[in-house]
mmCIF file of C-alpha atoms in Angstrom:
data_model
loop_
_atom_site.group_PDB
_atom_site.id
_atom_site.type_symbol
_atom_site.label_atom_id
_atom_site.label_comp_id
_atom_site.label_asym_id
_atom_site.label_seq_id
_atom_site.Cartn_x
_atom_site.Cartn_y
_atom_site.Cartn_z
ATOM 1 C CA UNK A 1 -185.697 11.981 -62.530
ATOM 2 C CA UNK A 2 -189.214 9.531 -62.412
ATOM 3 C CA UNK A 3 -191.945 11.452 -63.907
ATOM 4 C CA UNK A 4 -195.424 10.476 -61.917
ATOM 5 C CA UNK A 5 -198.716 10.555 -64.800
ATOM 6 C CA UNK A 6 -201.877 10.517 -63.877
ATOM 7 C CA UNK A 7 -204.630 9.158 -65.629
ATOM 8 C CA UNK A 8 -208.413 9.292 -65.890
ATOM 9 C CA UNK A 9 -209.967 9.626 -62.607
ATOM 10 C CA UNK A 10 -206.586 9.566 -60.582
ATOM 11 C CA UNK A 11 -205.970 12.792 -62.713
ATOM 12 C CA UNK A 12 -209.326 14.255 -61.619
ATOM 13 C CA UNK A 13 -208.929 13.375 -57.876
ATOM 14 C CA UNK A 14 -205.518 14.153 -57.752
ATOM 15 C CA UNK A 15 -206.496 17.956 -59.523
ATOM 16 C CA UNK A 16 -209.494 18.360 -57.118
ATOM 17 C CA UNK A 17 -207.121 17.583 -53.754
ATOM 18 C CA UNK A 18 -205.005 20.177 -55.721
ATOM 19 C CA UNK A 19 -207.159 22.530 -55.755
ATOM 20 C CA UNK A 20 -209.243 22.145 -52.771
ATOM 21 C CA UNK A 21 -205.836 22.699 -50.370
ATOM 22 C CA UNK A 22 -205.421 25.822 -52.871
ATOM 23 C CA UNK A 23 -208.565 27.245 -51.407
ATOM 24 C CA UNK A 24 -208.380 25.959 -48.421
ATOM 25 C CA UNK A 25 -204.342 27.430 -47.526
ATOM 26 C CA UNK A 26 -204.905 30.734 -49.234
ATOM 27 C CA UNK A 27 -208.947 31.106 -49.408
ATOM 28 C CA UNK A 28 -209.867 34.198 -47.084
ATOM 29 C CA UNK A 29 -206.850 34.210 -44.958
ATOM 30 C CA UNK A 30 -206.467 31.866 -41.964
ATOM 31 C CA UNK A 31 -208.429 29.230 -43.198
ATOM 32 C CA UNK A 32 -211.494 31.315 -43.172
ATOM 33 C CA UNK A 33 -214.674 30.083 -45.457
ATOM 34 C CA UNK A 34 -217.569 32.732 -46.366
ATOM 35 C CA UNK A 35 -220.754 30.695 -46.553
ATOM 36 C CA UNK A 36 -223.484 32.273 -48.452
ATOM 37 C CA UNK A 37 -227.143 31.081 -47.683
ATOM 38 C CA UNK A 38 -229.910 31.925 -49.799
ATOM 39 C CA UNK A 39 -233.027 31.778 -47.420
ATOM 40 C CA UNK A 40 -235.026 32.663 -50.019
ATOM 41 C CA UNK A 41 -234.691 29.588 -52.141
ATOM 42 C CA UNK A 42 -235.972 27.572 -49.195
ATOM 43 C CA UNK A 43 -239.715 29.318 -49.762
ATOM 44 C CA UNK A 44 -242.090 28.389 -51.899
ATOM 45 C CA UNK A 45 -242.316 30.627 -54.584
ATOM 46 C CA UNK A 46 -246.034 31.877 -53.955
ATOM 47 C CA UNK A 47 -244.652 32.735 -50.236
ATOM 48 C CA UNK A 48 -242.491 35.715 -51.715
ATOM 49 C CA UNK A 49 -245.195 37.844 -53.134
ATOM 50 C CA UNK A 50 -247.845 38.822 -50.878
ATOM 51 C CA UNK A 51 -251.255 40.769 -51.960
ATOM 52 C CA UNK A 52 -252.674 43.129 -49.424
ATOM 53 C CA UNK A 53 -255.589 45.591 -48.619
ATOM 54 C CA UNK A 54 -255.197 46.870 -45.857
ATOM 55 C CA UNK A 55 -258.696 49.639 -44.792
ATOM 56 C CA UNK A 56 -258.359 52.982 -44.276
ATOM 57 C CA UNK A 57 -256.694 53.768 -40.837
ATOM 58 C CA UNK A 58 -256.462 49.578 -40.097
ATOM 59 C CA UNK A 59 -253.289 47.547 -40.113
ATOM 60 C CA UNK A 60 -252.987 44.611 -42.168
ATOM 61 C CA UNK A 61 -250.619 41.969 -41.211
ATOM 62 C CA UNK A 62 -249.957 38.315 -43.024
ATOM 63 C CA UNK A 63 -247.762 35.707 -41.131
ATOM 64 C CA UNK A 64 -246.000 33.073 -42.956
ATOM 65 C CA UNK A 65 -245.986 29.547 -41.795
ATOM 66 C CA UNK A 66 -242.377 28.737 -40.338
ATOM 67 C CA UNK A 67 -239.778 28.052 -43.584
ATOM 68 C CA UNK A 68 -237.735 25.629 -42.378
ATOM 69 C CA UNK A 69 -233.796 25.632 -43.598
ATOM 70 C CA UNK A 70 -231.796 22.866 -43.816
ATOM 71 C CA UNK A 71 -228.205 23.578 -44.131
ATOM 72 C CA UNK A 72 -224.650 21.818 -45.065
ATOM 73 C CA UNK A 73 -224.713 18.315 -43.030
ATOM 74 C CA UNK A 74 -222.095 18.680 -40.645
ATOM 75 C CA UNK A 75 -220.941 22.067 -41.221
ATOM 76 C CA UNK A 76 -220.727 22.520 -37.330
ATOM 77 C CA UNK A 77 -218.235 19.636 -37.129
ATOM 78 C CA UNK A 78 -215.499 21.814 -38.833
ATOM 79 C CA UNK A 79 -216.779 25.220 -38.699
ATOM 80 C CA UNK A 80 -216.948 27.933 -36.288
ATOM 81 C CA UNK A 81 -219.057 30.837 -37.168
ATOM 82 C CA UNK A 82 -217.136 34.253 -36.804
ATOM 83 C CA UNK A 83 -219.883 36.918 -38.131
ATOM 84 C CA UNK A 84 -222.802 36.847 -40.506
ATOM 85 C CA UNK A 85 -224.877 39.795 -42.002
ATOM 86 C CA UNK A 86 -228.615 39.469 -43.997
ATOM 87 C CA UNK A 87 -229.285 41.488 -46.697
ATOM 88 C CA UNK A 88 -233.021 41.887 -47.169
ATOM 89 C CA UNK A 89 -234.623 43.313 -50.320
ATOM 90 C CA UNK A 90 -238.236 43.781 -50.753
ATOM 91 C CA UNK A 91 -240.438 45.528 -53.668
ATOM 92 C CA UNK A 92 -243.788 47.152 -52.489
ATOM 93 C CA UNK A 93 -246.117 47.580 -56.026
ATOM 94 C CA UNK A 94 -248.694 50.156 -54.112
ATOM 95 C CA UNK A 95 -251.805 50.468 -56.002
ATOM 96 C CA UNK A 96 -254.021 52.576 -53.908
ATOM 97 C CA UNK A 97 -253.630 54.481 -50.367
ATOM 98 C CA UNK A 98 -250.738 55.660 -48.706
ATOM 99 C CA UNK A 99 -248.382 54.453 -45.491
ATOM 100 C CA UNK A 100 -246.332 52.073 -44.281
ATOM 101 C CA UNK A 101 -245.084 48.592 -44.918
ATOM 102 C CA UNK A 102 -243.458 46.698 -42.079
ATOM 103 C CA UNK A 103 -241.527 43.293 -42.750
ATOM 104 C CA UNK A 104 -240.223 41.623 -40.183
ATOM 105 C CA UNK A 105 -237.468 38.381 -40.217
ATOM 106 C CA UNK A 106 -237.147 35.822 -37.773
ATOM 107 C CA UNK A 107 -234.860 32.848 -36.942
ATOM 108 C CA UNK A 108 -234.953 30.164 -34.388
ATOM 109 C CA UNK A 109 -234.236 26.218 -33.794
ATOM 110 C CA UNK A 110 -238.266 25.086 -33.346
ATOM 111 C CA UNK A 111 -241.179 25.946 -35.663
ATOM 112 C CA UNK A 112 -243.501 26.799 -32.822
ATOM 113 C CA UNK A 113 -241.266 28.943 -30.905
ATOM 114 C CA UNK A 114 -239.563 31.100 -33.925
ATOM 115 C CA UNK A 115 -242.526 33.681 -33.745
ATOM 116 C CA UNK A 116 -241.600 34.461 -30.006
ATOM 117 C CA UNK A 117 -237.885 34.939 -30.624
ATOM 118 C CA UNK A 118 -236.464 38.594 -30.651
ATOM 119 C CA UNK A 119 -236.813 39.275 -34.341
ATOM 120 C CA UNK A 120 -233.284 39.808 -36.607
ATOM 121 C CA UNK A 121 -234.662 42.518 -38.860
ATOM 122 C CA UNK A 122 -237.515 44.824 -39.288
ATOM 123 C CA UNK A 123 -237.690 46.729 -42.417
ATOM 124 C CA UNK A 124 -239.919 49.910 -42.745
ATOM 125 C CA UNK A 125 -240.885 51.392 -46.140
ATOM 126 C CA UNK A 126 -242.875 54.323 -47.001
ATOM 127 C CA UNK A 127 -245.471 53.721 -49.470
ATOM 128 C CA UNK A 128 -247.338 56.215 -51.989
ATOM 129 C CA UNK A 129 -250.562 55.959 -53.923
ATOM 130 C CA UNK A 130 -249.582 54.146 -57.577
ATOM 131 C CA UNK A 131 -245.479 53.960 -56.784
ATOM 132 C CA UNK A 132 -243.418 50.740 -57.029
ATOM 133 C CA UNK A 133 -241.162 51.503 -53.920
ATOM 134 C CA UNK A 134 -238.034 49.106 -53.164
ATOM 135 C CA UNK A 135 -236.985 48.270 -49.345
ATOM 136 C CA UNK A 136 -233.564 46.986 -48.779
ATOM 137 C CA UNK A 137 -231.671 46.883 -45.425
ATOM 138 C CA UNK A 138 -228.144 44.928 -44.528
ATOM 139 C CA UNK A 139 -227.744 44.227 -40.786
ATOM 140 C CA UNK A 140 -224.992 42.250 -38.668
ATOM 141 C CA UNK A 141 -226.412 39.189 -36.820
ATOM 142 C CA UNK A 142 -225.887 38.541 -33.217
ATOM 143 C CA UNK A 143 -224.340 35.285 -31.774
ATOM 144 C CA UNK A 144 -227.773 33.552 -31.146
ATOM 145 C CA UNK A 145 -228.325 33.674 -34.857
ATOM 146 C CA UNK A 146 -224.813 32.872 -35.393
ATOM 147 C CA UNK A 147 -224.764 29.277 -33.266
ATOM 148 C CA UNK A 148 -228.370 28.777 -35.185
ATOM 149 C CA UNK A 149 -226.508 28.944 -38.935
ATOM 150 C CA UNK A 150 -223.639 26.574 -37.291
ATOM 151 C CA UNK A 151 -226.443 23.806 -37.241
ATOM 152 C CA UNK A 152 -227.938 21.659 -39.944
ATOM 153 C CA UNK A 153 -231.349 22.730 -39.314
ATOM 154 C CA UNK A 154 -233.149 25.918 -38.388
ATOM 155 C CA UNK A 155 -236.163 27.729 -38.935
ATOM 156 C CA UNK A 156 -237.458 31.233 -40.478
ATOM 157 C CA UNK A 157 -240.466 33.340 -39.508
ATOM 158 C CA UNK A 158 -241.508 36.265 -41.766
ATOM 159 C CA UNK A 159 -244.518 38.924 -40.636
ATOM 160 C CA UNK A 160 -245.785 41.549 -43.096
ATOM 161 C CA UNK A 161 -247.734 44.607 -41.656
ATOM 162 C CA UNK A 162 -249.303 47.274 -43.744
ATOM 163 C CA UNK A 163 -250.240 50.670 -41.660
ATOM 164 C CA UNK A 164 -252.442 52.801 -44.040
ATOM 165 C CA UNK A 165 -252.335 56.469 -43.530
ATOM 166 C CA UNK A 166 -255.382 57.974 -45.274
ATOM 167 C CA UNK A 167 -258.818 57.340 -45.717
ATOM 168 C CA UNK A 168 -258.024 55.613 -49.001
ATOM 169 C CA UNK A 169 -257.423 51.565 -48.777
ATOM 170 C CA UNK A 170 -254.037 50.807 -49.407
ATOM 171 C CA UNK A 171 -253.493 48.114 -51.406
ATOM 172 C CA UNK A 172 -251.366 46.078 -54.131
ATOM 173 C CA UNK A 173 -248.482 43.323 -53.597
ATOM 174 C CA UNK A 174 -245.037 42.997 -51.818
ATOM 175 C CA UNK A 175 -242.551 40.803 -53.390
ATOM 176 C CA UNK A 176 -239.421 39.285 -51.699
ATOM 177 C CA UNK A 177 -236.438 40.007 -53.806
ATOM 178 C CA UNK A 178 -233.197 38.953 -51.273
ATOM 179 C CA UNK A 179 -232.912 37.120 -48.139
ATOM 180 C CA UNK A 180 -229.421 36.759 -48.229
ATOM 181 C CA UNK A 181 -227.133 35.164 -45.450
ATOM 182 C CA UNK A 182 -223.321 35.728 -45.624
ATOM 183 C CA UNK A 183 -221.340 34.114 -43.170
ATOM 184 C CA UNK A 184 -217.697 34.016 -42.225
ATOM 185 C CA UNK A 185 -216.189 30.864 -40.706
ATOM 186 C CA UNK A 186 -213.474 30.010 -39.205
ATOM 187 C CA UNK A 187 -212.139 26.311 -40.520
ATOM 188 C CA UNK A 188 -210.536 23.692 -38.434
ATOM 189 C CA UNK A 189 -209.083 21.491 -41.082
ATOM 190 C CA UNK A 190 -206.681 19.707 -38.130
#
């Protein structure tokens, strides 16, 4: 019987080829892949907290700049996207006033168009005078947002609206906690 040994490198690459047909013949089942995308990370940091003051009885809104996300370089070549979901957290810090804090999340392929997409998620939260109130919401995404993560490049838009509800300004800060993609894909590895 000839014993084959390995050594140095040869022993890494030949462990990693090990282990990456591992994953890749018993991973999810089928040769499925779950791709998680933190959209999050692709803001700049000051983008996730936003102050407002909002007057009595006047909506407030803020509108980010489009975030552009770039992905995985050539994930579409051997990936077919199957399902995704966002997870969106948000914590309101209400100082003064009371009513409602709308966030809205959008996705398309073009920075000047993303705002007049159909958004993927609105978020409503009730807010109280001197409360720290968390929003968090989990929705499926349809197949236009789907084909969008199966490219290297795409785009998000994110609109904040505050709708006071008393004759009191409302006003403090909303901070971004999770913009979470997860997505299931289907790989074709032949």
């Amino acid at each position: 019987m000839k014993i084959t040994r390995f050594a140095g490198r040869m022993q890494c690459a030949a462990l990693g080829a090990l282990a990456l047909t591992a994953l890749v013949g018993t991973g999810c089942g089928k040769n499925r892949v779950l791709l998680n995308v933190d959209a999050l990370s692709f803001m700049d940091a000051s983008q996730a907290q936003q102050p407002y003051s909002a007057p009595s009885l006047l909506p407030f809104s803020v509108r980010l700049p489009a975030v552009p996300i770039n992905l995985v370089e050539g994930f579409a070549d051997f990936g077919t996207a199957e399902a995704a979901s966002l997870d969106i957290g948000l914590l309101y810090d209400n100082q003064t006033g009371q009513g409602q804090g709308n966030f809205t999340v959008y996705f398309g392929d073009d920075a000047s168009t993303v705002y007049s997409t159909a958004p993927v998620a609105t978020l409503d939260t009730d807010l109280q005078p001197a409360a720290v109130t968390p929003g968090a919401i989990r929705i499926d995404m349809d197949q236009r947002v789907l084909d969008l993560f199966t490219s290297k490049h795409l785009v998000m838009g994110l609109d904040w609206t505050w709708n006071p509800q008393s004759a009191q300004t409302m006003q403090g800060t909303c901070s971004v906690s999770k913009l979470d993609v997860h997505m299931v894909s289907q790989l074709s590895v032949f």
